[in-house]
mmCIF file of C-alpha atoms in Angstrom:
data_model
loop_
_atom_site.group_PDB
_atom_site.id
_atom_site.type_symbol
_atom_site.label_atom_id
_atom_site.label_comp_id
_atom_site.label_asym_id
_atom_site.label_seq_id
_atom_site.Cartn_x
_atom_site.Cartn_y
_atom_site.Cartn_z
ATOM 1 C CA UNK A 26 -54.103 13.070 67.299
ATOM 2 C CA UNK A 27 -50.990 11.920 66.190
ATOM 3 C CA UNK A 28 -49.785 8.267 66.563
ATOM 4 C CA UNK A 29 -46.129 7.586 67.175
ATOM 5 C CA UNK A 30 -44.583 4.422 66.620
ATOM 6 C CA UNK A 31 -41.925 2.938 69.173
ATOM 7 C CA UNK A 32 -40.171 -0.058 68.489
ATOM 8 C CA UNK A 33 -38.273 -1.633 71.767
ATOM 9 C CA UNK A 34 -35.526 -3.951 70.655
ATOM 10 C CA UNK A 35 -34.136 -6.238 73.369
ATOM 11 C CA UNK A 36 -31.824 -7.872 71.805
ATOM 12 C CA UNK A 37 -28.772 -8.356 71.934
ATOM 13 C CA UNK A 38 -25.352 -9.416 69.672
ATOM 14 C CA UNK A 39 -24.455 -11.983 71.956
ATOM 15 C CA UNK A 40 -26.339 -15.889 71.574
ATOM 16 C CA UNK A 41 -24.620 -17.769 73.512
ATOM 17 C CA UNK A 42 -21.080 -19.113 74.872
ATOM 18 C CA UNK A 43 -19.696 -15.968 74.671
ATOM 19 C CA UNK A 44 -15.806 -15.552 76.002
ATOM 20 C CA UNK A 45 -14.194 -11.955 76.175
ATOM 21 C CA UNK A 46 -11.153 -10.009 76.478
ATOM 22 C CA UNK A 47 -10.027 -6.475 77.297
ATOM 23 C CA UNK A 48 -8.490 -5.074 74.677
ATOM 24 C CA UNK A 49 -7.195 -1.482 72.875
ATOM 25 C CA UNK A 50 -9.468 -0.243 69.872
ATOM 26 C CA UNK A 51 -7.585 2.323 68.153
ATOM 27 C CA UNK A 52 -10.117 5.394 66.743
ATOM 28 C CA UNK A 53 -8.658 7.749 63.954
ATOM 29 C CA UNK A 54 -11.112 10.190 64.607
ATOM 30 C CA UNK A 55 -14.460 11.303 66.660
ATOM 31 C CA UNK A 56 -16.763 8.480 65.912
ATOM 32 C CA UNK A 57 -18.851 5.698 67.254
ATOM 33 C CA UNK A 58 -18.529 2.174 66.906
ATOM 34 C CA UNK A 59 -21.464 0.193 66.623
ATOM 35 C CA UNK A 60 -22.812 -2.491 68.680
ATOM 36 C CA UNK A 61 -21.632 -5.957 66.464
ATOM 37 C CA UNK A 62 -18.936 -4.156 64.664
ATOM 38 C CA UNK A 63 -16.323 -6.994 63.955
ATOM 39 C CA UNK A 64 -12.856 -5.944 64.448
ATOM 40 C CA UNK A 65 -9.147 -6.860 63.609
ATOM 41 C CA UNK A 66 -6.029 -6.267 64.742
ATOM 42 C CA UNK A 67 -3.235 -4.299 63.346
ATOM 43 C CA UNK A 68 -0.279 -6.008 63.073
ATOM 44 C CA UNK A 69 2.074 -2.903 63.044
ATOM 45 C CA UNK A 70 0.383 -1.463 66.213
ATOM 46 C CA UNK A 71 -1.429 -4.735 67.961
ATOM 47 C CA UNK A 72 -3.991 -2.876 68.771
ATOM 48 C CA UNK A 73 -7.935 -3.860 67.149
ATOM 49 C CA UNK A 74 -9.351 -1.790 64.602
ATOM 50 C CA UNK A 75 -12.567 -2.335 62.531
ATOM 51 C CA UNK A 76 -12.545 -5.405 59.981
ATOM 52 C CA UNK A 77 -12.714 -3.777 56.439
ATOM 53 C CA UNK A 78 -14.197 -6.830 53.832
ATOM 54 C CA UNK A 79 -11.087 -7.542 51.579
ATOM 55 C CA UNK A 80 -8.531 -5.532 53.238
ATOM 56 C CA UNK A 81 -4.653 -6.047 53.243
ATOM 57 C CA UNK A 82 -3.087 -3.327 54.973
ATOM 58 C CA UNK A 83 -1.538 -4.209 58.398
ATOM 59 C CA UNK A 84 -4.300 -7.352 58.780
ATOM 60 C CA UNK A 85 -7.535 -5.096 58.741
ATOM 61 C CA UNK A 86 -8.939 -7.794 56.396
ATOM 62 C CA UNK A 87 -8.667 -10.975 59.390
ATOM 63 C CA UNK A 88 -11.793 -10.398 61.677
ATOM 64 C CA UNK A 89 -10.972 -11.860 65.427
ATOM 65 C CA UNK A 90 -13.232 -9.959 67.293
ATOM 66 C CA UNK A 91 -16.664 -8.299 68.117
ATOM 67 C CA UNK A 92 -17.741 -5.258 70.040
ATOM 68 C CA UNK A 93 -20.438 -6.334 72.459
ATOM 69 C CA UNK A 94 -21.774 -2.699 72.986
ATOM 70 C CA UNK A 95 -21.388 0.636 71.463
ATOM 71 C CA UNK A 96 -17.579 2.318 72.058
ATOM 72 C CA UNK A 97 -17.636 6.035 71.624
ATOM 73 C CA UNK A 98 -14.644 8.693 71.317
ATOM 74 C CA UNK A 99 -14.174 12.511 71.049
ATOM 75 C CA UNK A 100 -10.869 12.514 68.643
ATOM 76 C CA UNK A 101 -8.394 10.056 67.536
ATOM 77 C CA UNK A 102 -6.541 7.879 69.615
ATOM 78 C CA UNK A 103 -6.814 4.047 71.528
ATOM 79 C CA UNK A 104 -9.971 3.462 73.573
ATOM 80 C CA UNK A 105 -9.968 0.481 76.218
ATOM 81 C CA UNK A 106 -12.581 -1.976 75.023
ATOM 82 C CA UNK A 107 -13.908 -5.547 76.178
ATOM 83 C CA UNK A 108 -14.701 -7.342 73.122
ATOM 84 C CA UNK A 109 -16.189 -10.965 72.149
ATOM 85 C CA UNK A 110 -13.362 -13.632 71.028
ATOM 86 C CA UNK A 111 -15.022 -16.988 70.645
ATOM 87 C CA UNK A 112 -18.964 -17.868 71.087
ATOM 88 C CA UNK A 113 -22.300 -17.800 68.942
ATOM 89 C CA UNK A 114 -23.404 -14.292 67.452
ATOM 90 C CA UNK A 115 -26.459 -13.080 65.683
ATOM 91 C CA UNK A 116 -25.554 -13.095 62.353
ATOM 92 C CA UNK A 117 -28.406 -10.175 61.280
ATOM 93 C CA UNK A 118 -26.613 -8.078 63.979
ATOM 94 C CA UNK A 119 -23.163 -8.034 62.565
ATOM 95 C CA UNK A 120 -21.839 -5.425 61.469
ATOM 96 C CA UNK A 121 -18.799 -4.043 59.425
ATOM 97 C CA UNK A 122 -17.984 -0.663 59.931
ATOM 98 C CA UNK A 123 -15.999 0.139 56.309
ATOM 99 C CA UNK A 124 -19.354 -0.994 54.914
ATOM 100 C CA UNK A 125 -21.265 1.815 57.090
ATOM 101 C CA UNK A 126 -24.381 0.452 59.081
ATOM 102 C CA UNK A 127 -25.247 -2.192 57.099
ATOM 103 C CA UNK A 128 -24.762 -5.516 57.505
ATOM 104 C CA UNK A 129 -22.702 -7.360 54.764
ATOM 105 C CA UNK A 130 -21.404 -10.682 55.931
ATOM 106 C CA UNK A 131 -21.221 -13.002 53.445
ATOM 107 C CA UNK A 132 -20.095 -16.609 53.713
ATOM 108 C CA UNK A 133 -16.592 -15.659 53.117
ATOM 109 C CA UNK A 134 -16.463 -13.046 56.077
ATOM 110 C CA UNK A 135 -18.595 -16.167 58.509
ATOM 111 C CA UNK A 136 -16.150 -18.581 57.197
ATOM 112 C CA UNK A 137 -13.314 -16.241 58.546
ATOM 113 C CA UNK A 138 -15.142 -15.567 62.269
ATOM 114 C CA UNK A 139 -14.987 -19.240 62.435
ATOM 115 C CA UNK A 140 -11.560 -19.558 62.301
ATOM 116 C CA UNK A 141 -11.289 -17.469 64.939
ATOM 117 C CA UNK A 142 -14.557 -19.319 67.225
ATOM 118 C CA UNK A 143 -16.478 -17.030 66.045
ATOM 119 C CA UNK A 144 -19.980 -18.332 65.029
ATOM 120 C CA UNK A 145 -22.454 -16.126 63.525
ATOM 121 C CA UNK A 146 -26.145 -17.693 63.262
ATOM 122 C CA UNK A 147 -29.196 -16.962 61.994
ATOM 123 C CA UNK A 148 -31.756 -15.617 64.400
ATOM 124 C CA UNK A 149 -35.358 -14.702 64.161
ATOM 125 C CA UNK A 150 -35.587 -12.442 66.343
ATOM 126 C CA UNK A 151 -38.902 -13.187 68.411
ATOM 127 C CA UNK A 152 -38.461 -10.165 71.268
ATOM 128 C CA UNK A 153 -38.151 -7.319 69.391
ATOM 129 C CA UNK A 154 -41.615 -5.296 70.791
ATOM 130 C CA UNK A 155 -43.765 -2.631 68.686
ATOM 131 C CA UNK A 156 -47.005 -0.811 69.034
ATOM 132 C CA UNK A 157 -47.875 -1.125 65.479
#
């Protein structure tokens, strides 16, 4: 008999004191966005795109935002979103998307969310279920 692990992961991005707003998340291509992704806005456009660590083109490098949920589309173009603007985050849970899945937020990246009333914590993350 075989035995097959299944880990269950309730959590969630969101701590606490979370505020949102709708917003446009522009895609260049087929893709997914992940669940925590922090985002910016382009200043040519206005619209969000994902935060890349050090950037300078069009404001890609100022994080003011976080997708709550996974945002999905089939080809380039703007996708309506509702993301978090202010509140308390799990800091183990953000992520930035230039980076690929993992997460990389240093102090200078919190120190930046913060501006924006963003606050990323540290969370041990107690409901996060297995059947090892």
């Amino acid at each position: 008999m075989n035995m097959t692990v299944t880990n269950v992961d309730l959590g969630s991005v969101i701590l606490s004191e979370a505020s949102f707003r709708d917003e446009l998340l522009t895609f260049a291509g087929a893709a997914t966005i992940k669940e925590g992704t922090i985002l910016a806005r382009d200043t040519g456009t206005n619209k969000l795109v994902p935060f890349v660590k050090g950037g300078v083109a069009n404001g890609n490098g100022i994080p003011n935002s976080i997708v709550t949920y996974d945002v999905t589309a089939d080809a380039a173009g703007d996708v309506a979103v509702r993301v978090g603007v202010s509140g308390k985050y799990r800091k183990e849970r953000l992520v930035i998307d230039a980076d690929g899945d993992a997460t990389n937020v240093d102090s200078a990246v919190i120190d930046q969310l913060r501006d924006f009333g963003l606050v990323p914590i540290d969370v041990e993350e107690l409901a996060k279920l297995d059947n090892q």
